[in-house]
């Protein structure tokens, strides 16, 4: 296993403090969602083959793939989603402020939550008799490199009583990667938040022991971030040198 | 104090007791050196009884565990990161290696995610084959659990019998997918190839053989005094504990909640199959043994029903932009593109060659968005959070791995018990470190 010194680590992938310091010195989190500019996810991709300056005449090099913005859903959402959101508004009075966007896509409901309301919303989702999301199925992260709040902490909740699912998503920036921890509500979030911290550098405030879990304790950087290289060494085959997978020419 | 077995005699140095005496308490003035000491015991990651590269740090008071910590990550191979640098189809090849004892479930849950993002469904026959492969896989996974769990408790015959039975499951995989492990058989849009000739007879024979093996388990282990004593009232965890710790699968069902997503949130037509969800109400390691064995019987019932229902038909979606054009066939040099296809693309149709090349090297594009799909794996809820940005590669794939999450229950099960019971508890969780660490 390559030691942390040998790895090429991008500058902004390595926070200069460890998690404990950050947790200790955090003021109350401010709202993370700028409602006027919900910046699109990802970056613009130009050129189909990832090649530029080669005098390409095929026209493929000029193709552009725009970054993507999930559209906000309009009422009625369909299925049980309307009931669910209504029940949440009834159970959590500040829901209008907390939910910055509702996305209904491919029969799945996503609630984008402002981070200072995450605990309130999750408490209502878990405790309200009309909601009863007893099980926190999964906590994971996604890094939408290029957008303003690129780190997303995504939790999938399951209501075993009503057999419903909902996804709650919180967006934060790399400069201020703080999200309240769900461990107080769902003890199962413990390891999953440690994993998300380990691989994305999202800092869960209030987590009992936010340390690395999959990577070695002394590792630098957060490997699942999009600006963290995959790594690997060139391979020689019949005289030719094949670069590692993340440096190969690739379709965009 | 006088004792026929611990004679003492007076000497000039004081009273001397012989070593076989049972009166050391009075000699030492009632202090127990073991009670005064706190022993921290490191177990693993290289230990034959920790079910893989799992490390346990146990704090002991005599033989009683007072604290238990679980350390994972020794098998982290960056599978999720690697999928971001391959096409959607190649993603299967990586993810099948995550939980290497339930590869069919990994492949299926990922493919269901990709298909949901694409807005397509695989043909009926492909879905039936997926169900068939998953249920054979459930058997093989539970056999390995029985074999390794038995070995960790010293039941070596359980190990040899379990691996023998599992070998028959792997023979089925080899017959259908060509490989015993790391299949990459289930692909977005269907399965890699159709069932081979004569599959029906071989599978019905397989079912018979498995019933025979399961009868062997009943004879060897069910109700057997040593097995029961090692497992009963060991590693207890109740329904509330399971749900708060996110523990699903046989552990939750052994605690009494019949939560099986094949019934509660059916996928791939599981609602049309006739099978039961075995439960138990004691929530200990022995309940988990009974639940898993009962589940194996149910899996055999499902396999039989799949065989009755299989009708000829396509096994890959009829969309040339997604399905690979070549039909694989077995040649003299192994499995590969069929000869007809090679002749067609090399001799008659240049466009077919271009299309084949583009689809294999570039792959297909998946509309942007995110989905969460889930299947009931042998270890519980296996979820896939699949995100696309509209490109030819997955933007992010996250596996909600039941091994990873269920291992959080080790401390609850172990603390207060004996150190020997830690082994039984961990074995009853059935963690697979390849899945846990990914």
XYZ file of C-alpha atoms in Angstrom:
690
model
C 0.000 0.000 0.000
C 1.396 3.365 -0.974
C 2.274 5.582 1.937
C 0.689 8.994 2.198
C 3.927 10.712 1.209
C 4.174 9.044 -2.184
C 0.625 9.739 -3.234
C -0.084 12.749 -5.416
C -2.563 14.658 -3.329
C -4.252 17.794 -4.623
C -3.881 20.798 -2.367
C -7.498 21.320 -1.510
C -8.197 17.664 -0.850
C -6.236 17.667 2.368
C -7.774 19.548 5.254
C -5.110 20.958 7.505
C -6.797 19.983 10.745
C -8.010 16.677 11.915
C -11.681 16.102 12.557
C -11.553 16.539 16.288
C -10.170 20.080 15.979
C -12.833 21.053 13.518
C -15.635 19.670 15.652
C -14.355 21.519 18.687
C -14.165 24.934 17.047
C -17.385 25.037 15.093
C -19.838 27.862 15.502
C -23.499 27.172 14.840
C -23.783 26.238 11.162
C -25.260 28.789 8.830
C -27.632 28.019 6.038
C -25.845 26.495 3.104
C -28.360 26.857 0.336
C -28.417 30.022 -1.650
C -31.950 29.901 -2.932
C -31.344 32.355 -5.786
C -28.469 30.464 -7.348
C -28.953 26.739 -7.087
C -25.796 26.071 -9.018
C -25.883 23.158 -11.450
C -24.160 19.902 -10.556
C -20.891 18.913 -12.113
C -18.796 20.612 -14.744
C -19.176 21.254 -18.452
C -17.561 18.613 -20.622
C -16.179 19.650 -24.003
C -15.130 17.254 -26.703
C -16.148 13.645 -26.981
C -12.705 12.108 -26.709
C -11.157 14.415 -24.199
C -8.668 15.581 -26.825
C -7.987 19.206 -27.653
C -5.672 21.070 -29.987
C -5.275 18.132 -32.348
C -6.873 19.684 -35.406
C -9.889 17.473 -34.997
C -12.126 17.674 -38.044
C -14.758 15.144 -37.068
C -16.858 17.613 -35.123
C -16.899 15.367 -32.070
C -14.344 17.614 -30.397
C -16.837 20.459 -30.432
C -19.603 18.605 -28.626
C -20.493 19.976 -25.224
C -22.243 18.285 -22.332
C -23.815 20.791 -19.979
C -23.736 20.436 -16.218
C -26.999 19.187 -14.868
C -29.565 20.620 -12.476
C -32.291 18.386 -11.086
C -35.568 20.213 -11.649
C -37.713 21.052 -8.619
C -40.964 19.124 -8.581
C -44.403 20.728 -8.769
C -47.478 19.543 -6.889
C -48.923 16.984 -7.124
C -45.787 14.891 -6.677
C -47.687 11.658 -7.187
C -47.836 8.448 -5.174
C -47.321 8.767 -1.444
C -44.981 11.731 -1.864
C -47.721 14.343 -1.338
C -48.908 12.679 1.877
C -45.344 12.420 3.094
C -44.479 16.078 2.469
C -47.820 17.237 3.958
C -47.194 15.154 7.069
C -43.711 16.620 7.352
C -45.089 20.174 7.134
C -47.590 19.284 9.866
C -44.929 17.699 12.074
C -42.217 20.309 11.577
C -43.535 23.880 11.451
C -40.368 25.329 9.880
C -40.460 22.831 7.030
C -41.069 25.562 4.478
C -37.785 27.138 5.472
C -35.962 23.836 5.871
C -36.827 22.248 2.541
C -35.078 24.195 -0.162
C -36.118 21.939 -2.992
C -38.242 18.859 -3.559
C -37.114 16.612 -6.398
C -39.235 13.778 -7.715
C -37.247 11.745 -10.170
C -37.669 8.124 -11.286
C -40.274 7.431 -8.606
C -37.994 8.600 -5.839
C -38.488 11.566 -3.556
C -35.515 13.745 -2.631
C -35.781 16.533 -0.079
C -32.962 19.076 -0.156
C -32.602 20.278 3.412
C -30.814 23.336 4.766
C -28.264 21.919 7.162
C -29.355 23.828 10.271
C -32.744 22.114 9.934
C -31.423 18.610 9.256
C -31.820 17.348 12.806
C -35.273 18.909 13.139
C -36.478 17.387 9.876
C -34.950 13.980 10.634
C -36.477 13.991 14.133
C -39.894 14.717 12.671
C -39.435 12.038 10.025
C -38.471 9.475 12.636
C -40.927 10.312 15.420
C -44.121 11.566 13.830
C -46.802 8.837 13.799
C -47.734 9.738 10.236
C -44.144 9.437 8.989
C -42.305 6.809 11.063
C -39.005 6.545 9.229
C -37.519 4.098 11.719
C -34.602 2.879 9.675
C -31.758 4.931 8.302
C -30.777 2.723 5.413
C -27.773 4.529 4.107
C -25.634 7.614 4.537
C -23.248 8.443 1.749
C -21.630 11.349 0.015
C -21.461 12.651 -3.525
C -18.958 15.208 -4.766
C -20.357 17.417 -7.529
C -17.080 19.045 -8.472
C -17.594 22.455 -10.042
C -20.730 23.484 -8.212
C -20.766 25.963 -5.381
C -21.728 23.545 -2.602
C -20.089 20.524 -4.107
C -20.213 18.073 -1.227
C -23.596 16.444 -0.731
C -24.394 14.308 2.291
C -27.183 11.969 1.271
C -29.252 9.888 3.697
C -31.806 7.300 2.644
C -34.542 6.743 5.213
C -36.969 3.849 5.287
C -40.362 3.697 6.940
C -40.899 0.049 7.776
C -44.412 0.840 9.020
C -45.619 2.466 5.799
C -43.063 0.910 3.445
C -41.916 4.262 2.172
C -38.530 5.646 1.271
C -37.215 9.170 1.212
C -33.840 10.682 0.448
C -32.662 13.734 2.376
C -29.764 15.644 0.960
C -27.628 18.402 2.481
C -25.196 20.464 0.418
C -22.036 21.990 1.835
C -18.899 23.544 0.427
C -15.337 22.279 0.770
C -14.378 25.370 2.773
C -17.107 24.748 5.341
C -17.858 21.013 5.194
C -19.952 20.782 8.366
C -23.137 18.751 8.586
C -24.933 17.854 11.833
C -24.558 14.192 12.723
C -27.543 11.860 12.617
C -25.984 9.440 15.138
C -28.120 10.798 17.976
C -31.258 9.848 16.069
C -30.019 6.828 14.174
C -27.094 5.011 15.832
C -26.544 3.151 12.563
C -25.261 6.372 11.015
C -22.100 6.025 13.137
C -19.899 4.043 10.769
C -21.550 5.426 7.662
C -20.747 8.999 8.671
C -17.208 7.962 9.515
C -16.943 6.488 6.023
C -18.318 9.640 4.419
C -15.905 11.748 6.462
C -13.058 9.442 5.493
C -13.770 9.427 1.776
C -15.266 12.906 1.222
C -14.112 15.037 4.131
C -17.617 15.965 5.218
C -17.374 16.752 8.943
C -20.320 15.526 10.978
C -20.712 17.781 14.018
C -21.788 15.919 17.116
C -20.485 12.534 15.978
C -19.027 10.660 18.982
C -15.764 9.642 17.299
C -15.310 10.955 13.823
C -12.195 9.132 12.641
C -11.147 7.417 9.449
C -12.615 3.959 9.027
C -11.616 2.518 5.643
C -8.374 4.360 4.927
C -5.351 4.192 7.264
C -5.473 6.653 10.151
C -2.554 8.725 8.841
C -3.844 9.103 5.293
C -3.881 12.539 3.671
C -6.829 13.680 1.624
C -10.242 12.242 0.946
C -10.072 9.680 -1.865
C -13.648 9.760 -3.171
C -13.465 13.447 -4.017
C -13.533 14.074 -7.715
C -10.246 16.000 -7.689
C -8.426 13.156 -5.935
C -6.676 10.974 -8.501
C -7.444 7.282 -8.801
C -3.743 6.480 -8.774
C -2.049 3.558 -10.456
C 1.100 3.047 -12.448
C 1.685 2.878 -16.204
C 1.763 -0.641 -17.620
C 4.151 -1.733 -20.343
C 2.832 -4.137 -22.923
C 4.748 -5.211 -26.043
C 6.825 -2.072 -25.984
C 3.930 0.324 -25.568
C 3.216 2.111 -22.314
C -0.383 2.257 -21.195
C -1.130 5.020 -18.691
C -3.128 4.337 -15.535
C -6.922 4.331 -15.928
C -7.517 7.904 -14.803
C -4.972 9.320 -17.235
C -6.084 7.410 -20.303
C -7.862 9.169 -23.104
C -11.518 8.759 -22.396
C -14.920 9.558 -23.767
C -16.604 12.386 -21.947
C -9.607 -25.294 56.795
C -8.951 -28.963 56.219
C -9.410 -30.719 52.954
C -8.609 -34.308 52.073
C -7.298 -33.145 48.708
C -5.386 -30.125 49.920
C -3.276 -31.256 52.822
C -1.157 -28.756 54.665
C 1.677 -29.062 57.117
C 3.464 -26.730 59.421
C 7.118 -25.876 58.822
C 9.569 -23.481 60.367
C 8.738 -21.025 57.545
C 5.006 -21.181 58.225
C 2.197 -23.240 56.895
C 2.682 -24.872 53.491
C -0.148 -25.935 51.235
C 0.269 -28.252 48.331
C -0.599 -27.100 44.836
C -3.717 -29.208 44.318
C -5.455 -27.452 47.166
C -8.708 -25.630 46.597
C -8.065 -23.106 49.334
C -5.978 -20.503 47.594
C -8.625 -17.906 48.441
C -7.828 -18.061 52.121
C -4.113 -18.101 51.406
C -4.232 -14.988 49.297
C -6.487 -13.175 51.706
C -9.483 -13.043 49.391
C -7.891 -10.983 46.608
C -8.188 -12.271 43.094
C -5.298 -11.132 40.894
C -7.402 -11.596 37.775
C -10.145 -9.295 39.031
C -7.683 -6.512 39.634
C -6.380 -6.552 36.115
C -7.805 -5.233 32.922
C -6.647 -7.186 29.934
C -6.827 -5.711 26.477
C -6.766 -8.435 23.876
C -6.167 -7.775 20.210
C -7.798 -10.309 17.891
C -7.034 -10.214 14.216
C -6.900 -8.944 11.548
C -5.068 -12.196 10.746
C -6.914 -14.663 12.904
C -8.657 -17.835 11.744
C -11.768 -17.153 13.804
C -12.571 -13.554 12.910
C -14.334 -14.365 9.668
C -11.879 -12.591 7.395
C -9.597 -9.633 7.982
C -11.639 -8.301 10.854
C -9.867 -6.927 13.906
C -11.462 -6.984 17.326
C -10.037 -5.151 20.321
C -11.508 -6.750 23.406
C -11.228 -5.560 26.959
C -11.460 -8.498 29.308
C -12.176 -8.966 32.953
C -11.236 -12.588 33.459
C -13.191 -14.311 30.721
C -15.873 -11.636 30.567
C -15.786 -9.040 27.829
C -16.171 -5.538 29.240
C -15.580 -3.596 26.026
C -15.352 -4.515 22.379
C -14.234 -2.418 19.461
C -14.342 -3.448 15.849
C -11.690 -2.245 13.430
C -12.385 -2.603 9.722
C -10.823 -1.303 6.539
C -8.098 -3.903 5.985
C -9.674 -5.003 2.715
C -10.543 -1.566 1.343
C -9.748 -1.709 -2.351
C -11.513 1.385 -3.654
C -14.095 -0.488 -5.697
C -16.528 2.432 -5.616
C -13.857 4.862 -6.816
C -12.726 2.478 -9.544
C -16.199 2.242 -11.075
C -16.024 5.986 -11.773
C -13.268 5.330 -14.299
C -14.968 2.550 -16.303
C -18.064 2.289 -18.425
C -21.438 1.429 -16.941
C -21.111 -2.160 -18.145
C -17.594 -2.559 -16.774
C -18.861 -1.390 -13.389
C -20.380 -4.840 -12.903
C -16.923 -6.399 -13.110
C -15.741 -4.379 -10.143
C -18.840 -4.558 -7.998
C -19.162 -8.331 -8.277
C -15.915 -8.501 -6.321
C -17.156 -6.390 -3.395
C -19.014 -9.012 -1.387
C -17.392 -11.989 -3.051
C -19.767 -14.461 -1.421
C -22.876 -12.845 -2.862
C -21.715 -11.592 -6.280
C -25.081 -12.100 -7.956
C -26.738 -9.725 -5.525
C -24.093 -7.052 -6.093
C -24.498 -7.357 -9.840
C -28.277 -7.329 -9.708
C -28.650 -4.356 -7.406
C -26.250 -2.296 -9.493
C -27.916 -3.300 -12.764
C -31.342 -2.503 -11.348
C -29.992 0.950 -10.493
C -28.572 1.523 -13.968
C -31.792 0.274 -15.548
C -33.847 2.575 -13.350
C -31.678 5.508 -14.415
C -32.054 4.490 -18.057
C -35.794 3.954 -17.628
C -35.699 0.432 -19.067
C -36.536 -3.016 -17.750
C -34.865 -6.268 -18.658
C -36.892 -8.955 -20.479
C -38.920 -11.423 -18.452
C -36.554 -14.320 -19.048
C -33.531 -12.284 -17.966
C -35.292 -11.333 -14.734
C -36.171 -14.959 -14.042
C -32.549 -15.953 -14.614
C -31.503 -13.203 -12.195
C -33.881 -14.573 -9.563
C -32.545 -18.077 -10.195
C -28.927 -16.982 -9.861
C -29.631 -14.939 -6.744
C -31.362 -17.805 -4.995
C -28.554 -20.238 -5.857
C -26.227 -17.561 -4.523
C -28.250 -17.266 -1.308
C -27.710 -21.006 -0.843
C -23.998 -20.828 -1.542
C -23.554 -17.839 0.758
C -25.421 -19.502 3.610
C -23.362 -22.670 3.072
C -20.158 -20.701 3.485
C -21.614 -19.075 6.581
C -22.403 -22.510 8.005
C -19.001 -23.858 7.026
C -16.892 -20.998 8.373
C -19.141 -20.471 11.385
C -18.879 -24.157 12.194
C -15.129 -24.107 11.759
C -14.787 -21.122 14.075
C -16.675 -23.046 16.754
C -14.662 -26.205 16.162
C -17.252 -28.145 14.183
C -14.982 -29.263 11.384
C -17.472 -31.663 9.818
C -19.854 -28.750 9.401
C -17.061 -27.016 7.515
C -16.269 -29.865 5.152
C -19.956 -30.594 4.530
C -20.750 -26.930 4.040
C -18.005 -26.361 1.514
C -18.959 -29.560 -0.306
C -22.537 -28.309 -0.653
C -21.352 -24.865 -1.690
C -19.192 -26.417 -4.367
C -22.369 -27.726 -6.002
C -23.753 -24.172 -6.074
C -20.526 -22.991 -7.688
C -20.889 -25.760 -10.271
C -24.244 -24.229 -11.195
C -22.619 -20.811 -11.541
C -19.878 -22.288 -13.666
C -22.377 -24.034 -15.902
C -24.422 -20.858 -16.451
C -21.931 -17.993 -16.321
C -18.683 -19.795 -17.100
C -17.063 -18.784 -13.813
C -17.201 -19.920 -10.217
C -16.664 -16.446 -8.813
C -16.351 -12.874 -10.144
C -18.963 -13.613 -12.774
C -19.993 -10.222 -14.237
C -22.881 -12.264 -15.590
C -25.738 -9.882 -14.897
C -25.392 -6.791 -17.056
C -27.379 -3.579 -17.424
C -30.281 -4.599 -19.669
C -30.281 -8.338 -18.979
C -27.742 -11.098 -18.545
C -24.546 -11.817 -20.457
C -25.764 -15.023 -22.080
C -28.656 -17.426 -22.112
C -28.836 -20.597 -20.042
C -26.869 -23.480 -21.536
C -28.446 -26.602 -22.962
C -29.545 -29.174 -20.437
C -29.706 -26.640 -17.613
C -33.129 -27.870 -16.474
C -32.075 -31.427 -15.674
C -28.865 -30.313 -14.010
C -30.658 -27.788 -11.835
C -33.350 -30.243 -10.784
C -30.611 -32.664 -9.837
C -28.924 -29.836 -7.971
C -32.131 -29.154 -6.006
C -32.315 -32.823 -5.028
C -28.702 -32.776 -3.911
C -29.228 -29.637 -1.867
C -32.218 -31.148 -0.069
C -29.979 -34.091 0.748
C -27.273 -31.772 2.118
C -29.830 -29.859 4.175
C -31.039 -33.099 5.699
C -27.418 -33.688 6.642
C -27.375 -30.346 8.474
C -30.450 -31.357 10.420
C -28.842 -34.654 11.374
C -25.500 -33.138 12.257
C -26.302 -29.800 13.903
C -29.967 -29.004 14.568
C -30.633 -29.846 18.184
C -27.161 -31.286 18.694
C -26.121 -30.604 22.277
C -22.723 -28.976 21.705
C -23.974 -26.832 18.826
C -27.014 -25.684 20.809
C -24.973 -24.911 23.913
C -22.476 -22.867 21.953
C -25.154 -20.819 20.206
C -28.214 -20.569 22.409
C -28.556 -17.300 24.371
C -25.339 -16.077 22.770
C -25.089 -12.768 20.935
C -28.629 -11.676 21.662
C -29.967 -8.584 19.956
C -33.634 -7.591 19.817
C -35.783 -5.922 17.187
C -35.317 -2.403 18.611
C -31.563 -2.896 18.733
C -31.505 -4.192 15.181
C -33.482 -1.266 13.774
C -31.574 1.427 15.635
C -28.268 -0.113 14.532
C -29.604 -0.622 11.003
C -29.216 -4.394 11.208
C -31.325 -6.206 8.609
C -31.514 -9.657 7.090
C -31.459 -12.937 9.030
C -30.467 -11.137 12.250
C -33.585 -8.973 12.187
C -35.784 -11.911 11.232
C -34.257 -14.071 13.976
C -35.208 -11.315 16.421
C -38.807 -11.598 15.287
C -39.535 -8.986 12.604
C -40.484 -10.589 9.260
C -38.777 -7.853 7.226
C -37.731 -9.364 3.923
C -37.729 -6.965 0.993
C -38.654 -9.789 -1.356
C -42.059 -9.583 0.369
C -42.249 -6.033 1.703
C -40.941 -4.122 -1.327
C -40.910 -6.747 -4.064
C -38.629 -6.477 -7.083
C -38.078 -8.704 -10.135
C -41.501 -10.279 -9.634
C -40.782 -11.843 -6.237
C -44.391 -11.111 -5.262
C -45.506 -13.833 -7.690
C -43.413 -16.581 -6.097
C -44.737 -18.831 -3.371
C -42.333 -18.846 -0.438
C -42.289 -18.106 3.268
C -40.199 -15.686 5.314
C -38.815 -17.749 8.212
C -38.593 -15.960 11.533
C -37.744 -16.821 15.110
C -38.356 -14.890 18.273
C -35.314 -15.463 20.433
C -32.833 -13.232 18.650
C -29.780 -15.299 19.601
C -27.174 -17.043 17.489
C -29.107 -20.289 17.455
C -32.191 -18.502 16.078
C -30.033 -17.113 13.290
C -28.853 -20.613 12.472
C -32.463 -21.868 12.304
C -33.608 -18.888 10.218
C -30.786 -19.277 7.707
C -31.333 -22.999 7.281
C -35.072 -22.431 6.813
C -34.290 -19.723 4.237
C -32.229 -22.214 2.255
C -35.272 -24.482 1.983
C -37.312 -21.501 0.763
C -34.657 -20.618 -1.824
C -34.904 -24.140 -3.233
C -38.669 -23.662 -3.551
C -38.114 -20.445 -5.527
C -35.539 -22.091 -7.810
C -38.018 -24.857 -8.593
C -40.702 -22.312 -9.463
C -38.308 -20.401 -11.719
C -37.527 -23.611 -13.597
C -41.242 -24.265 -14.098
C -41.786 -20.758 -15.428
C -38.811 -20.271 -17.755
C -40.036 -19.727 -21.318
C -37.786 -19.244 -24.312
C -37.197 -15.592 -25.038
C -34.592 -12.852 -25.166
C -32.197 -12.492 -22.241
C -31.030 -9.003 -23.152
C -32.977 -5.832 -23.773
C -33.861 -5.217 -27.431
C -32.061 -1.895 -27.669
C -28.947 -1.868 -29.836
C -27.735 1.267 -28.045
C -27.445 -0.639 -24.755
C -27.170 -4.364 -25.493
C -23.836 -5.577 -26.751
C -24.263 -6.863 -30.294
C -22.316 -10.074 -29.900
C -23.916 -13.174 -28.511
C -21.317 -15.012 -26.503
C -20.690 -18.625 -27.340
C -18.315 -21.316 -26.259
C -15.585 -21.907 -28.816
C -12.618 -24.266 -28.785
C -10.543 -21.555 -27.079
C -13.092 -20.633 -24.418
C -15.996 -18.261 -24.118
C -16.072 -15.394 -26.586
C -17.917 -13.620 -29.346
C -19.894 -15.998 -31.489
C -18.332 -17.018 -34.789
C -21.292 -15.714 -36.792
C -20.927 -12.299 -35.229
C -17.200 -12.189 -35.928
C -17.803 -13.201 -39.552
C -20.470 -10.542 -39.906
C -18.423 -7.670 -38.553
C -15.200 -8.728 -40.279
C -16.599 -9.653 -43.684
C -19.928 -8.084 -44.507
C -20.815 -5.087 -42.376
C -18.360 -2.310 -41.621
C -21.108 -0.410 -39.798
C -21.630 -3.336 -37.441
C -17.939 -3.316 -36.645
C -18.002 0.411 -35.893
C -21.108 0.010 -33.776
C -19.598 -2.891 -31.846
C -16.378 -0.968 -31.267
C -18.180 2.175 -30.111
C -20.497 0.353 -27.767
C -17.742 -1.685 -26.151
C -15.125 1.050 -25.796
C -17.333 4.094 -25.280
C -20.343 2.431 -23.696
C -23.750 4.016 -23.458
C -24.824 7.273 -21.896
C -27.144 7.310 -18.924
C -29.434 10.319 -18.335
C -28.372 12.343 -15.277
C -29.989 11.708 -11.925
C -29.695 9.511 -8.865
C -31.476 6.369 -7.723
C -31.369 4.054 -4.737
C -32.140 0.403 -5.466
C -32.141 -2.393 -2.942
C -32.303 -6.167 -2.844
C -32.543 -8.651 0.008
C -29.067 -10.136 0.051
C -28.140 -13.116 2.287
C -26.903 -10.583 4.829
C -29.704 -8.026 4.714
C -30.535 -4.908 2.776
C -28.023 -4.413 0.005
C -28.574 -0.968 -1.458
C -26.978 0.790 -4.390
C -26.952 4.575 -4.578
C -26.126 5.178 -8.221
C -25.567 8.692 -9.565
C -25.155 9.641 -13.203
C -24.093 12.980 -14.655
C -25.169 11.995 -18.148
C -21.837 10.507 -19.165
C -20.613 7.089 -20.202
C -19.317 6.300 -16.736
C -20.966 6.128 -13.329
C -20.565 9.454 -11.537
C -20.802 7.764 -8.153
C -21.761 4.301 -6.988
C -22.223 3.696 -3.287
C -23.069 0.318 -1.842
C -25.050 0.159 1.361
C -23.339 -2.981 2.502
C -25.142 -5.091 5.108
C -21.831 -6.569 6.339
C -20.482 -3.093 7.073
C -23.599 -1.998 8.907
C -24.357 -5.236 10.751
C -20.838 -5.324 12.206
C -21.783 -2.295 14.287
C -23.773 -4.745 16.402
C -20.688 -6.657 17.600
C -20.170 -4.486 20.692
C -23.805 -4.910 21.754
C -23.597 -8.657 21.342
C -20.187 -9.192 22.909
C -20.081 -6.937 25.969
C -21.025 -8.828 29.121
C -20.553 -12.212 27.495
C -17.653 -14.600 27.537
C -14.696 -14.241 25.224
C -15.489 -17.577 23.557
C -18.961 -16.296 22.752
C -17.533 -13.358 20.825
C -16.535 -15.835 18.140
C -20.035 -17.279 17.998
C -21.555 -13.787 17.865
C -19.345 -12.554 15.042
C -19.911 -15.780 13.136
C -23.675 -15.395 13.519
C -23.541 -11.937 11.915
C -21.883 -13.482 8.858
C -19.832 -10.468 7.813
C -17.908 -10.619 4.558
C -15.018 -8.235 4.716
C -14.787 -7.804 0.954
C -18.244 -6.286 1.107
C -17.689 -4.440 4.343
C -14.560 -2.624 3.189
C -15.222 -2.544 -0.553
